[in-house]
């Protein structure tokens, strides 16, 4: 499974999905809550709809949301690998701690890290929000459906 807050999904996330799908029979993109983050930009249902549109109709990719610990989702759904993207060294400490905590919660699940593509290593949902707020073009960073949804919202964040 590929868990995240995906608020919204970016081309960096899609890069990870497209590369992971070559390695696994099936991937669940799991929209979960990150307690360290404040209010969300898109409600969960909208994030799910945007992800589904962006990944298209691929029977190997499922999109779901989860309200609890991702390791509980893993136990209930027979998931044995968590994928996370690593963009820069700054991601490492947070990811390392999360992987260790998750391992302690469920020893049957391994976290695997994938390096984000070099043209997208600096992308984040916050960067997209900030660029959009100041009127900059976000086409390089998000899929077209996400860009359109953001434009619909205007500059309200
Ligand atoms: N390309 C581009 N951007 C990326 C990226 C990539 N490959 N990987 C991460 N990001 C960005 C995101 O855009 C996001 O940016 P933002 O902080 O500006 O919003 C940030 O990096 C991280 O977001 P994302 O990968 O979507 O997920 P997250 O780090 O917010 O997700 C959860 C964390 C949801 C997986 C984690 O909090 C969790 O597991 N929650 C459930 C509860 C739980 O089990 N807790 C126990 C944890 S030990």
Coordinates of C-alpha atoms and ligand atoms in Angstrom, one line a residue:
X1 CA 0.0 0.0 0.0
X2 CA 1.0 3.5 -0.6
X3 CA -0.3 5.6 2.3
X4 CA -0.3 9.4 2.5
X5 CA -2.5 12.4 3.0
X6 CA -2.5 13.3 -0.7
X7 CA -3.9 16.7 -0.2
X8 CA -3.8 16.8 -3.2
X9 CA -2.0 14.1 -5.1
X10 CA 0.9 15.5 -7.1
X11 CA 2.9 14.3 -10.1
X12 CA 5.6 13.2 -7.5
X13 CA 3.1 10.8 -5.9
X14 CA 2.0 9.6 -9.3
X15 CA 5.6 8.9 -10.3
X16 CA 5.9 6.6 -7.2
X17 CA 2.6 4.9 -8.1
X18 CA 3.6 4.3 -11.7
X19 CA 6.9 2.8 -10.7
X20 CA 5.6 0.7 -7.9
X21 CA 2.9 -0.9 -10.1
X22 CA 5.7 -2.5 -12.1
X23 CA 6.9 -4.3 -8.9
X24 CA 3.7 -5.4 -7.2
X25 CA 0.6 -7.3 -8.4
X26 CA -1.7 -4.7 -6.8
X27 CA -1.4 -1.4 -5.0
X28 CA -3.7 0.3 -2.6
X29 CA -3.4 4.1 -2.5
X30 CA -4.5 4.7 1.1
X31 CA -5.7 8.2 2.0
X32 CA -5.0 8.5 5.7
X33 CA -4.8 11.3 8.3
X34 CA -1.5 12.9 9.2
X35 CA -2.1 14.2 12.7
X36 CA 0.8 16.6 12.4
X37 CA -1.0 18.6 9.8
X38 CA -3.6 21.1 10.4
X39 CA -6.8 21.6 8.3
X40 CA -6.9 20.0 5.0
X41 CA -7.3 21.7 1.6
X42 CA -9.5 19.0 0.0
X43 CA -11.9 16.8 1.9
X44 CA -11.1 13.1 1.9
X45 CA -13.8 12.2 -0.6
X46 CA -12.5 14.8 -3.0
X47 CA -8.9 13.6 -2.6
X48 CA -10.1 10.0 -3.4
X49 CA -12.0 11.2 -6.5
X50 CA -8.9 13.2 -7.7
X51 CA -6.6 10.2 -7.2
X52 CA -9.0 7.8 -9.0
X53 CA -9.3 10.2 -12.0
X54 CA -5.5 10.7 -12.1
X55 CA -4.6 7.0 -12.0
X56 CA -7.3 6.1 -14.6
X57 CA -9.0 2.7 -14.9
X58 CA -6.2 0.3 -13.8
X59 CA -7.5 -2.9 -12.2
X60 CA -4.2 -3.2 -10.3
X61 CA -4.7 0.1 -8.4
X62 CA -7.3 0.5 -5.7
X63 CA -7.9 3.8 -3.9
X64 CA -9.3 3.8 -0.3
X65 CA -9.3 5.9 2.8
X66 CA -8.6 4.9 6.4
X67 CA -9.3 6.6 9.6
X68 CA -7.0 4.7 12.0
X69 CA -3.5 3.3 12.1
X70 CA -2.2 2.2 8.7
X71 CA -0.8 -0.9 10.3
X72 CA -4.4 -1.9 11.3
X73 CA -5.5 -1.5 7.7
X74 CA -2.5 -3.7 6.7
X75 CA -3.5 -6.4 9.2
X76 CA -7.1 -6.4 8.1
X77 CA -6.3 -6.4 4.4
X78 CA -3.3 -8.7 4.2
X79 CA -0.9 -5.9 3.1
X80 CA 2.7 -6.8 3.6
X81 CA 4.6 -3.8 2.0
X82 CA 4.3 -0.1 2.6
X83 CA 5.7 2.1 -0.1
X84 CA 6.9 5.6 0.7
X85 CA 8.7 8.1 -1.5
X86 CA 11.9 9.8 -0.4
X87 CA 12.6 13.1 -2.0
X88 CA 15.5 14.6 -0.1
X89 CA 17.6 13.9 3.0
X90 CA 15.1 16.1 4.9
X91 CA 12.5 13.3 4.5
X92 CA 14.7 10.7 6.0
X93 CA 14.3 11.3 9.7
X94 CA 10.6 11.4 9.6
X95 CA 10.3 8.4 7.4
X96 CA 12.8 6.4 9.4
X97 CA 10.9 7.1 12.6
X98 CA 7.5 6.2 11.0
X99 CA 8.9 3.0 9.5
X100 CA 10.3 2.0 12.9
X101 CA 7.1 2.7 14.7
X102 CA 5.1 0.9 12.1
X103 CA 7.4 -2.1 12.3
X104 CA 6.9 -2.2 16.0
X105 CA 3.1 -2.2 15.5
X106 CA 3.2 -4.9 12.8
X107 CA 6.3 -7.0 12.3
X108 CA 4.8 -8.6 9.1
X109 CA 4.9 -5.4 7.2
X110 CA 8.1 -4.0 5.5
X111 CA 8.4 -0.3 4.5
X112 CA 10.1 0.2 1.2
X113 CA 11.4 3.5 0.0
X114 CA 11.6 4.7 -3.5
X115 CA 13.5 7.7 -4.6
X116 CA 11.3 10.4 -6.2
X117 CA 12.1 11.2 -9.8
X118 CA 14.8 13.8 -10.1
X119 CA 12.6 16.3 -11.8
X120 CA 10.1 16.2 -9.0
X121 CA 12.2 15.8 -5.9
X122 CA 11.3 19.2 -4.6
X123 CA 7.5 18.9 -5.1
X124 CA 5.1 18.8 -2.2
X125 CA 1.4 19.6 -1.8
X126 CA 2.3 22.7 0.2
X127 CA 4.5 24.0 -2.6
X128 CA 1.6 23.5 -5.1
X129 CA -0.7 25.5 -2.7
X130 CA 1.8 28.3 -2.3
X131 CA 2.6 28.6 -6.0
X132 CA -1.1 28.6 -6.9
X133 CA -1.8 31.2 -4.2
X134 CA 0.6 33.6 -5.8
X135 CA -0.7 33.0 -9.3
X136 CA 2.1 30.8 -10.6
X137 CA 1.4 27.9 -13.1
X138 CA 1.2 24.5 -11.4
X139 CA 1.0 22.4 -14.5
X140 CA 4.3 20.7 -14.0
X141 CA 3.5 19.6 -10.5
X142 CA 0.0 18.1 -10.6
X143 CA -2.1 16.1 -13.0
X144 CA -4.5 18.0 -15.2
X145 CA -7.6 17.0 -13.2
X146 CA -6.0 18.3 -10.0
X147 CA -5.0 21.5 -11.6
X148 CA -8.6 22.1 -12.9
X149 CA -10.0 21.4 -9.4
X150 CA -7.6 23.8 -7.9
X151 CA -8.5 26.5 -10.5
X152 CA -12.2 25.9 -9.7
X153 CA -11.4 26.7 -6.1
X154 CA -9.8 30.0 -7.1
X155 CA -7.1 31.2 -4.7
X156 CA -8.9 30.1 -1.6
X157 CA -6.8 27.8 0.5
Ligands
LIG1 N1 6.4 13.5 -4.6 C1 5.9 14.7 -4.2 N2 5.5 15.0 -3.0 C2 5.6 14.1 -2.1 C3 6.1 12.8 -2.3 C4 6.5 12.5 -3.7 N3 7.0 11.4 -4.0 N4 6.1 12.1 -1.2 C5 5.6 13.0 -0.3 N5 5.4 14.2 -0.8 C6 4.9 15.3 -0.1 C7 3.4 15.5 -0.1 O1 3.0 16.3 -1.1 C8 3.2 16.1 1.3 O2 3.5 17.5 1.2 P1 2.9 18.5 2.3 O3 3.5 18.2 3.6 O4 3.3 19.8 1.8 O5 1.4 18.3 2.4 C9 4.3 15.5 2.1 O6 5.3 15.2 1.2 C10 3.9 14.3 2.8 O7 2.7 13.9 2.3 P2 2.2 12.5 1.9 O8 3.3 11.6 1.3 O9 0.9 12.7 1.1 O10 1.9 11.8 3.2 P3 2.1 12.2 4.7 O11 3.5 12.2 5.1 O12 1.2 13.3 5.0 O13 1.4 10.8 5.2 C11 0.7 9.3 6.8 C12 1.6 10.4 6.5 C13 -0.8 9.6 6.5 C14 1.1 8.0 6.0 C15 0.9 9.0 8.3 O14 0.6 10.2 9.0 C16 0.0 7.9 8.8 O15 0.4 6.7 8.7 N6 -1.2 8.2 9.4 C17 -2.1 7.2 9.8 C18 -2.0 7.0 11.3 C19 -0.9 6.1 11.6 O16 -0.8 4.9 11.3 N7 0.1 6.7 12.4 C20 1.2 5.9 12.8 C21 2.5 6.4 12.2 S1 3.8 5.6 12.9

